[in-house]
Tab-separated table of N, CA, C and O and ligand atoms in Angstrom:
chain	number	residue	atom	x	y	z
A	1	MET	N	0.857	-1.208	0.000
A	1	MET	CA	0.000	0.000	0.000
A	1	MET	C	0.888	1.251	0.000
A	1	MET	O	1.593	1.522	0.953
A	2	THR	N	0.844	1.999	-1.071
A	2	THR	CA	1.642	3.226	-1.130
A	2	THR	C	0.875	4.363	-0.440
A	2	THR	O	-0.357	4.278	-0.249
A	3	ASP	N	1.585	5.417	-0.094
A	3	ASP	CA	0.897	6.574	0.493
A	3	ASP	C	-0.104	7.157	-0.505
A	3	ASP	O	-1.182	7.609	-0.115
A	4	ALA	N	0.241	7.131	-1.781
A	4	ALA	CA	-0.686	7.666	-2.798
A	4	ALA	C	-1.996	6.880	-2.790
A	4	ALA	O	-3.084	7.461	-2.907
A	5	GLU	N	-1.887	5.560	-2.641
A	5	GLU	CA	-3.105	4.733	-2.600
A	5	GLU	C	-3.902	5.004	-1.332
A	5	GLU	O	-5.135	5.098	-1.371
A	6	LEU	N	-3.202	5.139	-0.209
A	6	LEU	CA	-3.902	5.401	1.054
A	6	LEU	C	-4.614	6.758	0.990
A	6	LEU	O	-5.756	6.904	1.443
A	7	ILE	N	-3.955	7.724	0.379
A	7	ILE	CA	-4.566	9.049	0.214
A	7	ILE	C	-5.817	8.941	-0.662
A	7	ILE	O	-6.836	9.594	-0.389
A	8	GLU	N	-5.770	8.117	-1.687
A	8	GLU	CA	-6.949	7.940	-2.553
A	8	GLU	C	-8.142	7.412	-1.747
A	8	GLU	O	-9.279	7.830	-1.956
A	9	HIS	N	-7.871	6.496	-0.819
A	9	HIS	CA	-8.948	5.993	0.040
A	9	HIS	C	-9.516	7.137	0.901
A	9	HIS	O	-10.727	7.214	1.124
A	10	ALA	N	-8.642	8.013	1.370
A	10	ALA	CA	-9.104	9.145	2.178
A	10	ALA	C	-9.925	10.121	1.327
A	10	ALA	O	-10.926	10.682	1.790
A	11	VAL	N	-9.506	10.301	0.093
A	11	VAL	CA	-10.252	11.189	-0.818
A	11	VAL	C	-11.666	10.628	-1.047
A	11	VAL	O	-12.664	11.371	-1.033
A	12	THR	N	-11.749	9.319	-1.228
A	12	THR	CA	-13.053	8.677	-1.439
A	12	THR	C	-13.930	8.835	-0.196
A	12	THR	O	-15.129	9.133	-0.297
A	13	ALA	N	-13.329	8.646	0.971
A	13	ALA	CA	-14.087	8.796	2.228
A	13	ALA	C	-14.545	10.236	2.415
A	13	ALA	O	-15.650	10.502	2.918
A	14	ARG	N	-13.712	11.169	1.993
A	14	ARG	CA	-14.037	12.597	2.157
A	14	ARG	C	-15.332	12.965	1.429
A	14	ARG	O	-16.077	13.845	1.878
A	15	ALA	N	-15.601	12.281	0.343
A	15	ALA	CA	-16.815	12.580	-0.433
A	15	ALA	C	-18.078	12.317	0.391
A	15	ALA	O	-19.152	12.822	0.048
A	16	LEU	N	-17.950	11.525	1.452
A	16	LEU	CA	-19.103	11.192	2.293
A	16	LEU	C	-19.210	12.090	3.524
A	16	LEU	O	-20.088	11.894	4.373
A	17	ALA	N	-18.317	13.071	3.636
A	17	ALA	CA	-18.336	13.951	4.806
A	17	ALA	C	-19.708	14.616	4.959
A	17	ALA	O	-20.345	14.999	3.958
A	18	TYR	N	-20.130	14.741	6.203
A	18	TYR	CA	-21.362	15.476	6.502
A	18	TYR	C	-20.919	16.744	7.236
A	18	TYR	O	-20.671	16.732	8.446
A	19	ALA	N	-20.736	17.810	6.474
A	19	ALA	CA	-20.171	19.032	7.035
A	19	ALA	C	-20.938	20.267	6.558
A	19	ALA	O	-20.362	21.194	5.982
A	20	PRO	N	-22.276	20.299	6.794
A	20	PRO	CA	-23.065	21.426	6.292
A	20	PRO	C	-22.810	22.720	7.057
A	20	PRO	O	-23.166	23.794	6.558
A	21	TYR	N	-22.224	22.645	8.226
A	21	TYR	CA	-22.038	23.850	9.050
A	21	TYR	C	-20.691	24.509	8.786
A	21	TYR	O	-20.609	25.725	8.635
A	22	SER	N	-19.641	23.710	8.708
A	22	SER	CA	-18.317	24.282	8.422
A	22	SER	C	-18.023	24.308	6.928
A	22	SER	O	-17.155	25.045	6.476
A	23	ASP	N	-18.691	23.459	6.166
A	23	ASP	CA	-18.381	23.281	4.748
A	23	ASP	C	-16.911	22.886	4.560
A	23	ASP	O	-16.290	23.232	3.564
A	24	PHE	N	-16.368	22.189	5.541
A	24	PHE	CA	-14.964	21.760	5.511
A	24	PHE	C	-14.947	20.242	5.600
A	24	PHE	O	-15.077	19.665	6.683
A	25	ALA	N	-14.829	19.610	4.446
A	25	ALA	CA	-14.898	18.147	4.390
A	25	ALA	C	-13.512	17.535	4.586
A	25	ALA	O	-12.522	18.008	4.006
A	26	VAL	N	-13.462	16.510	5.415
A	26	VAL	CA	-12.195	15.817	5.711
A	26	VAL	C	-12.402	14.320	5.484
A	26	VAL	O	-13.453	13.765	5.825
A	27	GLY	N	-11.395	13.682	4.920
A	27	GLY	CA	-11.412	12.227	4.771
A	27	GLY	C	-10.185	11.636	5.429
A	27	GLY	O	-9.113	12.263	5.462
A	28	ALA	N	-10.344	10.433	5.962
A	28	ALA	CA	-9.221	9.742	6.609
A	28	ALA	C	-9.222	8.281	6.180
A	28	ALA	O	-10.280	7.691	5.924
A	29	ALA	N	-8.032	7.716	6.093
A	29	ALA	CA	-7.892	6.281	5.811
A	29	ALA	C	-6.799	5.738	6.716
A	29	ALA	O	-5.649	6.195	6.666
A	30	LEU	N	-7.199	4.791	7.556
A	30	LEU	CA	-6.301	4.227	8.575
A	30	LEU	C	-5.841	2.858	8.103
A	30	LEU	O	-6.661	1.981	7.809
A	31	LEU	N	-4.532	2.679	8.044
A	31	LEU	CA	-3.965	1.422	7.548
A	31	LEU	C	-3.568	0.527	8.720
A	31	LEU	O	-2.848	0.953	9.636
A	32	VAL	N	-4.045	-0.711	8.668
A	32	VAL	CA	-3.699	-1.709	9.681
A	32	VAL	C	-2.453	-2.448	9.199
A	32	VAL	O	-2.223	-2.572	7.984
A	33	ALA	N	-1.662	-2.961	10.147
A	33	ALA	CA	-0.416	-3.642	9.773
A	33	ALA	C	-0.653	-4.787	8.791
A	33	ALA	O	0.201	-5.069	7.941
A	34	ASP	N	-1.829	-5.430	8.866
A	34	ASP	CA	-2.097	-6.551	7.962
A	34	ASP	C	-2.641	-6.108	6.602
A	34	ASP	O	-3.026	-6.942	5.780
A	35	GLY	N	-2.717	-4.791	6.368
A	35	GLY	CA	-3.111	-4.293	5.052
A	35	GLY	C	-4.545	-3.805	4.946
A	35	GLY	O	-4.902	-3.166	3.958
A	36	ARG	N	-5.357	-4.123	5.974
A	36	ARG	CA	-6.740	-3.635	5.913
A	36	ARG	C	-6.786	-2.119	6.083
A	36	ARG	O	-5.890	-1.524	6.683
A	37	ILE	N	-7.856	-1.516	5.579
A	37	ILE	CA	-8.019	-0.059	5.659
A	37	ILE	C	-9.385	0.258	6.245
A	37	ILE	O	-10.395	-0.336	5.840
A	38	PHE	N	-9.409	1.185	7.181
A	38	PHE	CA	-10.671	1.696	7.735
A	38	PHE	C	-10.729	3.182	7.416
A	38	PHE	O	-9.792	3.920	7.714
A	39	THR	N	-11.837	3.587	6.818
A	39	THR	CA	-11.950	4.987	6.414
A	39	THR	C	-12.921	5.744	7.328
A	39	THR	O	-13.747	5.140	8.021
A	40	GLY	N	-12.828	7.054	7.279
A	40	GLY	CA	-13.752	7.903	8.035
A	40	GLY	C	-13.878	9.257	7.386
A	40	GLY	O	-13.017	9.677	6.592
A	41	CYS	N	-14.976	9.926	7.695
A	41	CYS	CA	-15.176	11.306	7.257
A	41	CYS	C	-15.679	12.085	8.475
A	41	CYS	O	-16.140	11.476	9.448
A	42	ASN	N	-15.582	13.392	8.411
A	42	ASN	CA	-16.127	14.162	9.535
A	42	ASN	C	-17.650	14.189	9.467
A	42	ASN	O	-18.252	14.180	8.382
A	43	ILE	N	-18.254	14.191	10.651
A	43	ILE	CA	-19.717	14.142	10.772
A	43	ILE	C	-20.141	15.233	11.746
A	43	ILE	O	-19.835	15.147	12.951
A	44	GLU	N	-20.798	16.255	11.222
A	44	GLU	CA	-21.176	17.396	12.063
A	44	GLU	C	-22.610	17.258	12.574
A	44	GLU	O	-23.326	16.314	12.244
A	45	ASN	N	-22.995	18.228	13.407
A	45	ASN	CA	-24.316	18.199	14.032
A	45	ASN	C	-24.788	19.630	14.228
A	45	ASN	O	-23.969	20.539	14.428
A	46	ALA	N	-26.120	19.823	14.218
A	46	ALA	CA	-26.684	21.153	14.459
A	46	ALA	C	-26.258	21.678	15.830
A	46	ALA	O	-26.185	22.892	16.038
A	47	SER	N	-25.996	20.782	16.740
A	47	SER	CA	-25.366	21.150	18.007
A	47	SER	C	-23.865	21.071	17.753
A	47	SER	O	-23.242	19.999	17.838
A	48	TYR	N	-23.272	22.208	17.349
A	48	TYR	CA	-21.958	22.222	16.693
A	48	TYR	C	-20.875	21.419	17.416
A	48	TYR	O	-20.046	20.779	16.803
A	49	GLY	N	-20.884	21.508	18.745
A	49	GLY	CA	-19.811	20.879	19.516
A	49	GLY	C	-19.795	19.363	19.428
A	49	GLY	O	-18.848	18.724	19.888
A	50	LEU	N	-20.813	18.797	18.831
A	50	LEU	CA	-20.881	17.341	18.721
A	50	LEU	C	-20.238	16.816	17.444
A	50	LEU	O	-20.272	15.614	17.175
A	51	ALA	N	-19.631	17.700	16.669
A	51	ALA	CA	-18.974	17.250	15.432
A	51	ALA	C	-17.902	16.218	15.757
A	51	ALA	O	-17.225	16.304	16.795
A	52	MET	N	-17.770	15.262	14.883
A	52	MET	CA	-16.729	14.237	15.051
A	52	MET	C	-15.785	14.275	13.856
A	52	MET	O	-16.223	14.329	12.703
A	53	CYS	N	-14.490	14.271	14.159
A	53	CYS	CA	-13.478	14.348	13.100
A	53	CYS	C	-13.352	13.038	12.332
A	53	CYS	O	-13.609	11.944	12.871
A	54	ALA	N	-12.881	13.161	11.117
A	54	ALA	CA	-12.697	12.008	10.236
A	54	ALA	C	-11.744	10.970	10.833
A	54	ALA	O	-11.979	9.758	10.734
A	55	GLU	N	-10.674	11.444	11.452
A	55	GLU	CA	-9.670	10.515	12.004
A	55	GLU	C	-10.272	9.633	13.087
A	55	GLU	O	-10.015	8.429	13.163
A	56	ARG	N	-11.071	10.254	13.954
A	56	ARG	CA	-11.645	9.464	15.048
A	56	ARG	C	-12.725	8.522	14.545
A	56	ARG	O	-12.882	7.425	15.068
A	57	VAL	N	-13.468	8.943	13.525
A	57	VAL	CA	-14.456	8.015	12.948
A	57	VAL	C	-13.736	6.770	12.427
A	57	VAL	O	-14.140	5.630	12.705
A	58	ALA	N	-12.653	6.966	11.696
A	58	ALA	CA	-11.908	5.813	11.151
A	58	ALA	C	-11.364	4.938	12.279
A	58	ALA	O	-11.490	3.706	12.245
A	59	LEU	N	-10.766	5.572	13.277
A	59	LEU	CA	-10.186	4.807	14.395
A	59	LEU	C	-11.259	4.041	15.160
A	59	LEU	O	-11.094	2.852	15.471
A	60	PHE	N	-12.371	4.699	15.445
A	60	PHE	CA	-13.407	4.048	16.247
A	60	PHE	C	-14.078	2.911	15.464
A	60	PHE	O	-14.467	1.899	16.052
A	61	LYS	N	-14.216	3.087	14.165
A	61	LYS	CA	-14.737	1.978	13.350
A	61	LYS	C	-13.841	0.757	13.512
A	61	LYS	O	-14.313	-0.367	13.712
A	62	ALA	N	-12.546	0.965	13.421
A	62	ALA	CA	-11.607	-0.163	13.491
A	62	ALA	C	-11.590	-0.775	14.899
A	62	ALA	O	-11.735	-1.993	15.050
A	63	VAL	N	-11.440	0.056	15.904
A	63	VAL	CA	-11.327	-0.463	17.273
A	63	VAL	C	-12.608	-1.190	17.668
A	63	VAL	O	-12.569	-2.238	18.319
A	64	SER	N	-13.745	-0.677	17.214
A	64	SER	CA	-15.023	-1.301	17.576
A	64	SER	C	-15.226	-2.640	16.865
A	64	SER	O	-16.140	-3.390	17.204
A	65	GLU	N	-14.363	-2.919	15.909
A	65	GLU	CA	-14.417	-4.235	15.261
A	65	GLU	C	-13.272	-5.128	15.721
A	65	GLU	O	-12.958	-6.145	15.091
A	66	GLY	N	-12.621	-4.696	16.804
A	66	GLY	CA	-11.588	-5.543	17.405
A	66	GLY	C	-10.222	-5.415	16.759
A	66	GLY	O	-9.339	-6.239	17.001
A	67	ILE	N	-10.051	-4.385	15.948
A	67	ILE	CA	-8.797	-4.222	15.209
A	67	ILE	C	-7.829	-3.337	15.995
A	67	ILE	O	-8.225	-2.310	16.561
A	68	ARG	N	-6.558	-3.732	15.982
A	68	ARG	CA	-5.467	-2.926	16.557
A	68	ARG	C	-4.283	-3.024	15.595
A	68	ARG	O	-4.366	-3.689	14.583
A	69	GLY	N	-3.196	-2.388	15.949
A	69	GLY	CA	-1.992	-2.516	15.134
A	69	GLY	C	-2.011	-1.614	13.918
A	69	GLY	O	-1.848	-2.059	12.771
A	70	PHE	N	-2.194	-0.322	14.167
A	70	PHE	CA	-2.283	0.638	13.056
A	70	PHE	C	-0.898	1.162	12.704
A	70	PHE	O	-0.082	1.443	13.581
A	71	SER	N	-0.643	1.325	11.413
A	71	SER	CA	0.688	1.785	11.004
A	71	SER	C	0.685	3.202	10.433
A	71	SER	O	1.611	3.967	10.676
A	72	ARG	N	-0.320	3.542	9.643
A	72	ARG	CA	-0.361	4.878	9.013
A	72	ARG	C	-1.796	5.364	8.964
A	72	ARG	O	-2.730	4.562	8.872
A	73	ILE	N	-1.945	6.680	8.934
A	73	ILE	CA	-3.264	7.257	8.652
A	73	ILE	C	-3.074	8.367	7.627
A	73	ILE	O	-2.147	9.183	7.749
A	74	ALA	N	-3.903	8.360	6.604
A	74	ALA	CA	-3.889	9.444	5.622
A	74	ALA	C	-5.071	10.367	5.892
A	74	ALA	O	-6.169	9.909	6.220
A	75	LEU	N	-4.833	11.662	5.777
A	75	LEU	CA	-5.866	12.690	5.965
A	75	LEU	C	-5.883	13.584	4.751
A	75	LEU	O	-4.816	13.967	4.265
A	76	VAL	N	-7.074	13.954	4.331
A	76	VAL	CA	-7.187	14.834	3.163
A	76	VAL	C	-8.248	15.894	3.395
A	76	VAL	O	-9.350	15.584	3.878
A	77	ALA	N	-7.918	17.112	3.057
A	77	ALA	CA	-8.897	18.203	3.051
A	77	ALA	C	-8.478	19.190	1.965
A	77	ALA	O	-7.363	19.118	1.432
A	78	ASP	N	-9.376	20.104	1.668
A	78	ASP	CA	-9.087	21.115	0.643
A	78	ASP	C	-8.452	22.315	1.318
A	78	ASP	O	-9.086	23.352	1.518
A	79	THR	N	-7.193	22.161	1.689
A	79	THR	CA	-6.475	23.182	2.439
A	79	THR	C	-5.313	23.737	1.616
A	79	THR	O	-4.860	23.101	0.663
A	80	GLU	N	-4.825	24.888	2.031
A	80	GLU	CA	-3.714	25.522	1.324
A	80	GLU	C	-2.460	24.655	1.406
A	80	GLU	O	-1.750	24.450	0.427
A	81	SER	N	-2.175	24.170	2.621
A	81	SER	CA	-1.073	23.229	2.807
A	81	SER	C	-1.662	21.961	3.442
A	81	SER	O	-2.802	21.990	3.917
A	82	PRO	N	-0.931	20.846	3.434
A	82	PRO	CA	-1.510	19.603	3.956
A	82	PRO	C	-2.111	19.789	5.343
A	82	PRO	O	-1.533	20.455	6.211
A	83	ILE	N	-3.300	19.208	5.537
A	83	ILE	CA	-4.073	19.411	6.767
A	83	ILE	C	-3.308	18.901	7.991
A	83	ILE	O	-2.637	17.881	7.943
A	84	SER	N	-3.463	19.630	9.073
A	84	SER	CA	-2.855	19.249	10.347
A	84	SER	C	-3.940	18.633	11.233
A	84	SER	O	-4.988	19.233	11.434
A	85	PRO	N	-3.728	17.421	11.741
A	85	PRO	CA	-4.770	16.805	12.568
A	85	PRO	C	-4.986	17.572	13.872
A	85	PRO	O	-4.027	18.072	14.460
A	86	CYS	N	-6.244	17.650	14.308
A	86	CYS	CA	-6.539	18.437	15.511
A	86	CYS	C	-5.951	17.756	16.750
A	86	CYS	O	-5.623	16.566	16.750
A	87	GLY	N	-5.827	18.525	17.800
A	87	GLY	CA	-5.213	18.022	19.032
A	87	GLY	C	-5.965	16.851	19.627
A	87	GLY	O	-5.360	15.892	20.135
A	88	ALA	N	-7.290	16.906	19.590
A	88	ALA	CA	-8.082	15.813	20.161
A	88	ALA	C	-7.791	14.520	19.408
A	88	ALA	O	-7.633	13.451	20.020
A	89	CYS	N	-7.707	14.594	18.096
A	89	CYS	CA	-7.427	13.379	17.317
A	89	CYS	C	-6.016	12.866	17.581
A	89	CYS	O	-5.790	11.659	17.648
A	90	ARG	N	-5.058	13.756	17.740
A	90	ARG	CA	-3.696	13.314	18.066
A	90	ARG	C	-3.709	12.501	19.351
A	90	ARG	O	-3.085	11.437	19.462
A	91	GLN	N	-4.417	13.014	20.346
A	91	GLN	CA	-4.480	12.335	21.635
A	91	GLN	C	-5.175	10.977	21.523
A	91	GLN	O	-4.722	9.972	22.085
A	92	VAL	N	-6.274	10.924	20.794
A	92	VAL	CA	-7.034	9.666	20.669
A	92	VAL	C	-6.247	8.642	19.846
A	92	VAL	O	-6.214	7.449	20.176
A	93	LEU	N	-5.568	9.095	18.810
A	93	LEU	CA	-4.736	8.180	18.019
A	93	LEU	C	-3.595	7.637	18.869
A	93	LEU	O	-3.226	6.460	18.773
A	94	TRP	N	-3.034	8.492	19.712
A	94	TRP	CA	-1.906	8.086	20.570
A	94	TRP	C	-2.263	6.887	21.443
A	94	TRP	O	-1.456	5.986	21.677
A	95	GLU	N	-3.486	6.878	21.912
A	95	GLU	CA	-3.927	5.804	22.815
A	95	GLU	C	-3.728	4.421	22.188
A	95	GLU	O	-3.374	3.457	22.866
A	96	PHE	N	-3.941	4.340	20.881
A	96	PHE	CA	-3.894	3.034	20.213
A	96	PHE	C	-2.674	2.848	19.321
A	96	PHE	O	-2.362	1.715	18.946
A	97	ALA	N	-2.013	3.953	18.956
A	97	ALA	CA	-0.951	3.828	17.949
A	97	ALA	C	0.128	4.894	18.112
A	97	ALA	O	0.289	5.757	17.247
A	98	PRO	N	0.910	4.821	19.196
A	98	PRO	CA	1.944	5.850	19.380
A	98	PRO	C	2.994	5.872	18.265
A	98	PRO	O	3.632	6.897	18.038
A	99	ASP	N	3.149	4.751	17.561
A	99	ASP	CA	4.144	4.707	16.479
A	99	ASP	C	3.539	5.031	15.110
A	99	ASP	O	4.172	4.810	14.075
A	100	LEU	N	2.317	5.551	15.109
A	100	LEU	CA	1.622	5.852	13.854
A	100	LEU	C	2.371	6.909	13.030
A	100	LEU	O	2.917	7.866	13.583
A	101	MET	N	2.340	6.735	11.711
A	101	MET	CA	2.819	7.775	10.806
A	101	MET	C	1.599	8.484	10.231
A	101	MET	O	0.632	7.826	9.806
A	102	VAL	N	1.631	9.802	10.216
A	102	VAL	CA	0.496	10.598	9.755
A	102	VAL	C	0.828	11.188	8.381
A	102	VAL	O	1.790	11.955	8.240
A	103	VAL	N	0.038	10.792	7.401
A	103	VAL	CA	0.242	11.227	6.016
A	103	VAL	C	-0.829	12.267	5.711
A	103	VAL	O	-2.001	11.942	5.521
A	104	SER	N	-0.439	13.525	5.701
A	104	SER	CA	-1.400	14.612	5.495
A	104	SER	C	-1.317	15.087	4.058
A	104	SER	O	-0.216	15.213	3.508
A	105	ALA	N	-2.481	15.360	3.494
A	105	ALA	CA	-2.489	15.768	2.083
A	105	ALA	C	-3.564	16.812	1.846
A	105	ALA	O	-4.504	16.963	2.628
A	106	ASN	N	-3.391	17.530	0.748
A	106	ASN	CA	-4.470	18.419	0.299
A	106	ASN	C	-4.859	18.026	-1.125
A	106	ASN	O	-4.272	17.105	-1.708
A	107	LEU	N	-5.822	18.718	-1.657
A	107	LEU	CA	-6.324	18.331	-2.979
A	107	LEU	C	-5.396	18.776	-4.107
A	107	LEU	O	-5.579	18.404	-5.257
A	108	LYS	N	-4.382	19.591	-3.739
A	108	LYS	CA	-3.411	20.018	-4.746
A	108	LYS	C	-2.299	18.991	-4.924
A	108	LYS	O	-1.368	19.194	-5.699
A	109	GLY	N	-2.373	17.918	-4.132
A	109	GLY	CA	-1.361	16.867	-4.262
A	109	GLY	C	-0.159	17.045	-3.358
A	109	GLY	O	0.809	16.289	-3.450
A	110	GLN	N	-0.204	18.049	-2.488
A	110	GLN	CA	0.905	18.204	-1.540
A	110	GLN	C	0.741	17.187	-0.413
A	110	GLN	O	-0.392	16.969	0.056
A	111	VAL	N	1.847	16.622	0.026
A	111	VAL	CA	1.809	15.572	1.044
A	111	VAL	C	2.890	15.842	2.084
A	111	VAL	O	3.999	16.269	1.751
A	112	ARG	N	2.541	15.615	3.350
A	112	ARG	CA	3.532	15.723	4.433
A	112	ARG	C	3.389	14.467	5.283
A	112	ARG	O	2.275	14.087	5.642
A	113	VAL	N	4.491	13.839	5.586
A	113	VAL	CA	4.475	12.619	6.406
A	113	VAL	C	5.219	12.907	7.707
A	113	VAL	O	6.377	13.346	7.680
A	114	GLN	N	4.534	12.706	8.837
A	114	GLN	CA	5.137	12.995	10.139
A	114	GLN	C	4.776	11.891	11.133
A	114	GLN	O	3.642	11.396	11.127
A	115	PRO	N	5.693	11.543	12.017
A	115	PRO	CA	5.330	10.605	13.077
A	115	PRO	C	4.377	11.277	14.064
A	115	PRO	O	4.537	12.470	14.382
A	116	LEU	N	3.406	10.508	14.556
A	116	LEU	CA	2.504	11.051	15.583
A	116	LEU	C	3.314	11.533	16.783
A	116	LEU	O	2.957	12.505	17.431
A	117	ARG	N	4.415	10.848	17.049
A	117	ARG	CA	5.298	11.231	18.163
A	117	ARG	C	5.771	12.679	18.058
A	117	ARG	O	5.992	13.333	19.074
A	118	GLU	N	5.943	13.152	16.819
A	118	GLU	CA	6.368	14.549	16.622
A	118	GLU	C	5.190	15.501	16.754
A	118	GLU	O	5.337	16.633	17.214
A	119	LEU	N	4.015	15.031	16.325
A	119	LEU	CA	2.827	15.885	16.387
A	119	LEU	C	2.301	16.017	17.814
A	119	LEU	O	1.588	16.964	18.126
A	120	LEU	N	2.622	15.041	18.646
A	120	LEU	CA	2.148	15.055	20.038
A	120	LEU	C	3.348	14.722	20.941
A	120	LEU	O	3.461	13.611	21.467
A	121	PRO	N	4.245	15.690	21.107
A	121	PRO	CA	5.516	15.388	21.784
A	121	PRO	C	5.390	15.110	23.278
A	121	PRO	O	6.253	14.440	23.831
A	122	GLU	N	4.373	15.614	23.912
A	122	GLU	CA	4.235	15.370	25.352
A	122	GLU	C	2.844	14.829	25.641
A	122	GLU	O	1.992	15.518	26.199
A	123	PRO	N	2.586	13.579	25.246
A	123	PRO	CA	1.235	13.035	25.369
A	123	PRO	C	0.857	12.727	26.808
A	123	PRO	O	1.722	12.463	27.653
A	124	PHE	N	-0.414	12.770	27.058
A	124	PHE	CA	-0.955	12.217	28.299
A	124	PHE	C	-1.360	10.789	27.972
A	124	PHE	O	-2.040	10.548	26.975
A	125	ASP	N	-0.941	9.848	28.794
A	125	ASP	CA	-1.397	8.480	28.541
A	125	ASP	C	-1.493	7.689	29.832
A	125	ASP	O	-1.256	8.225	30.916
A	126	GLY	N	-1.863	6.432	29.691
A	126	GLY	CA	-2.166	5.593	30.848
A	126	GLY	C	-1.030	5.462	31.843
A	126	GLY	O	-1.268	5.147	33.008
A	127	ARG	N	0.194	5.709	31.397
A	127	ARG	CA	1.332	5.609	32.329
A	127	ARG	C	1.267	6.675	33.413
A	127	ARG	O	1.938	6.584	34.430
A	128	MET	N	0.469	7.710	33.180
A	128	MET	CA	0.381	8.803	34.163
A	128	MET	C	-0.710	8.577	35.183
A	128	MET	O	-0.826	9.347	36.132
A	129	LEU	N	-1.519	7.568	34.959
A	129	LEU	CA	-2.666	7.355	35.846
A	129	LEU	C	-2.266	6.562	37.086
A	129	LEU	O	-1.372	5.736	37.020
B	1	LIG	N1	-11.943	18.141	11.289
B	1	LIG	C1	-11.572	16.849	11.057
B	1	LIG	O1	-12.362	16.015	10.598
B	1	LIG	N2	-10.292	16.504	11.350
B	1	LIG	C2	-9.344	17.367	11.839
B	1	LIG	O2	-8.238	16.949	12.177
B	1	LIG	C3	-9.654	18.791	11.924
B	1	LIG	C4	-11.080	19.142	11.855
B	1	LIG	C5	-13.330	18.517	10.989
B	1	LIG	C6	-14.176	18.812	12.198
B	1	LIG	C7	-15.230	19.736	11.621
B	1	LIG	O3	-16.282	18.950	11.082
B	1	LIG	C8	-14.527	20.439	10.479
B	1	LIG	O4	-13.352	19.690	10.218
B	1	LIG	C9	-14.141	21.880	10.771
B	1	LIG	O5	-13.441	21.978	11.958
């Protein structure tokens, strides 16, 4: 699975975004070590604070089906530079995949690949409890 292919899955998922309030559609594609892919899109609500990001939709779909062992996640939005995942998603991804690589892209074909460890350098996690 190349990053270009993973990004294509995120682009396809983005088409299903429900974002009538922000008009900002996001797609995500989460790659499992065994090659499976779980996709997600952002899902908003008239009660704005209940919006759910694409990354967490993809992660929760996978985890709720008993899947672990994530290696990469691709994110796509129509942004000037490759989209940066929100802080809440960084934290939630960290819980299940501290070694995750984050492949961010925009519709212009720009791509940035960063370790989640760099995006969330001082995570809160179960070791602190
Ligand atoms: N959004 C995501 O889906 N992922 C992110 O990492 C950033 C933000 C969504 C949430 C909301 O539906 C819209 O983008 C605008 O914030």
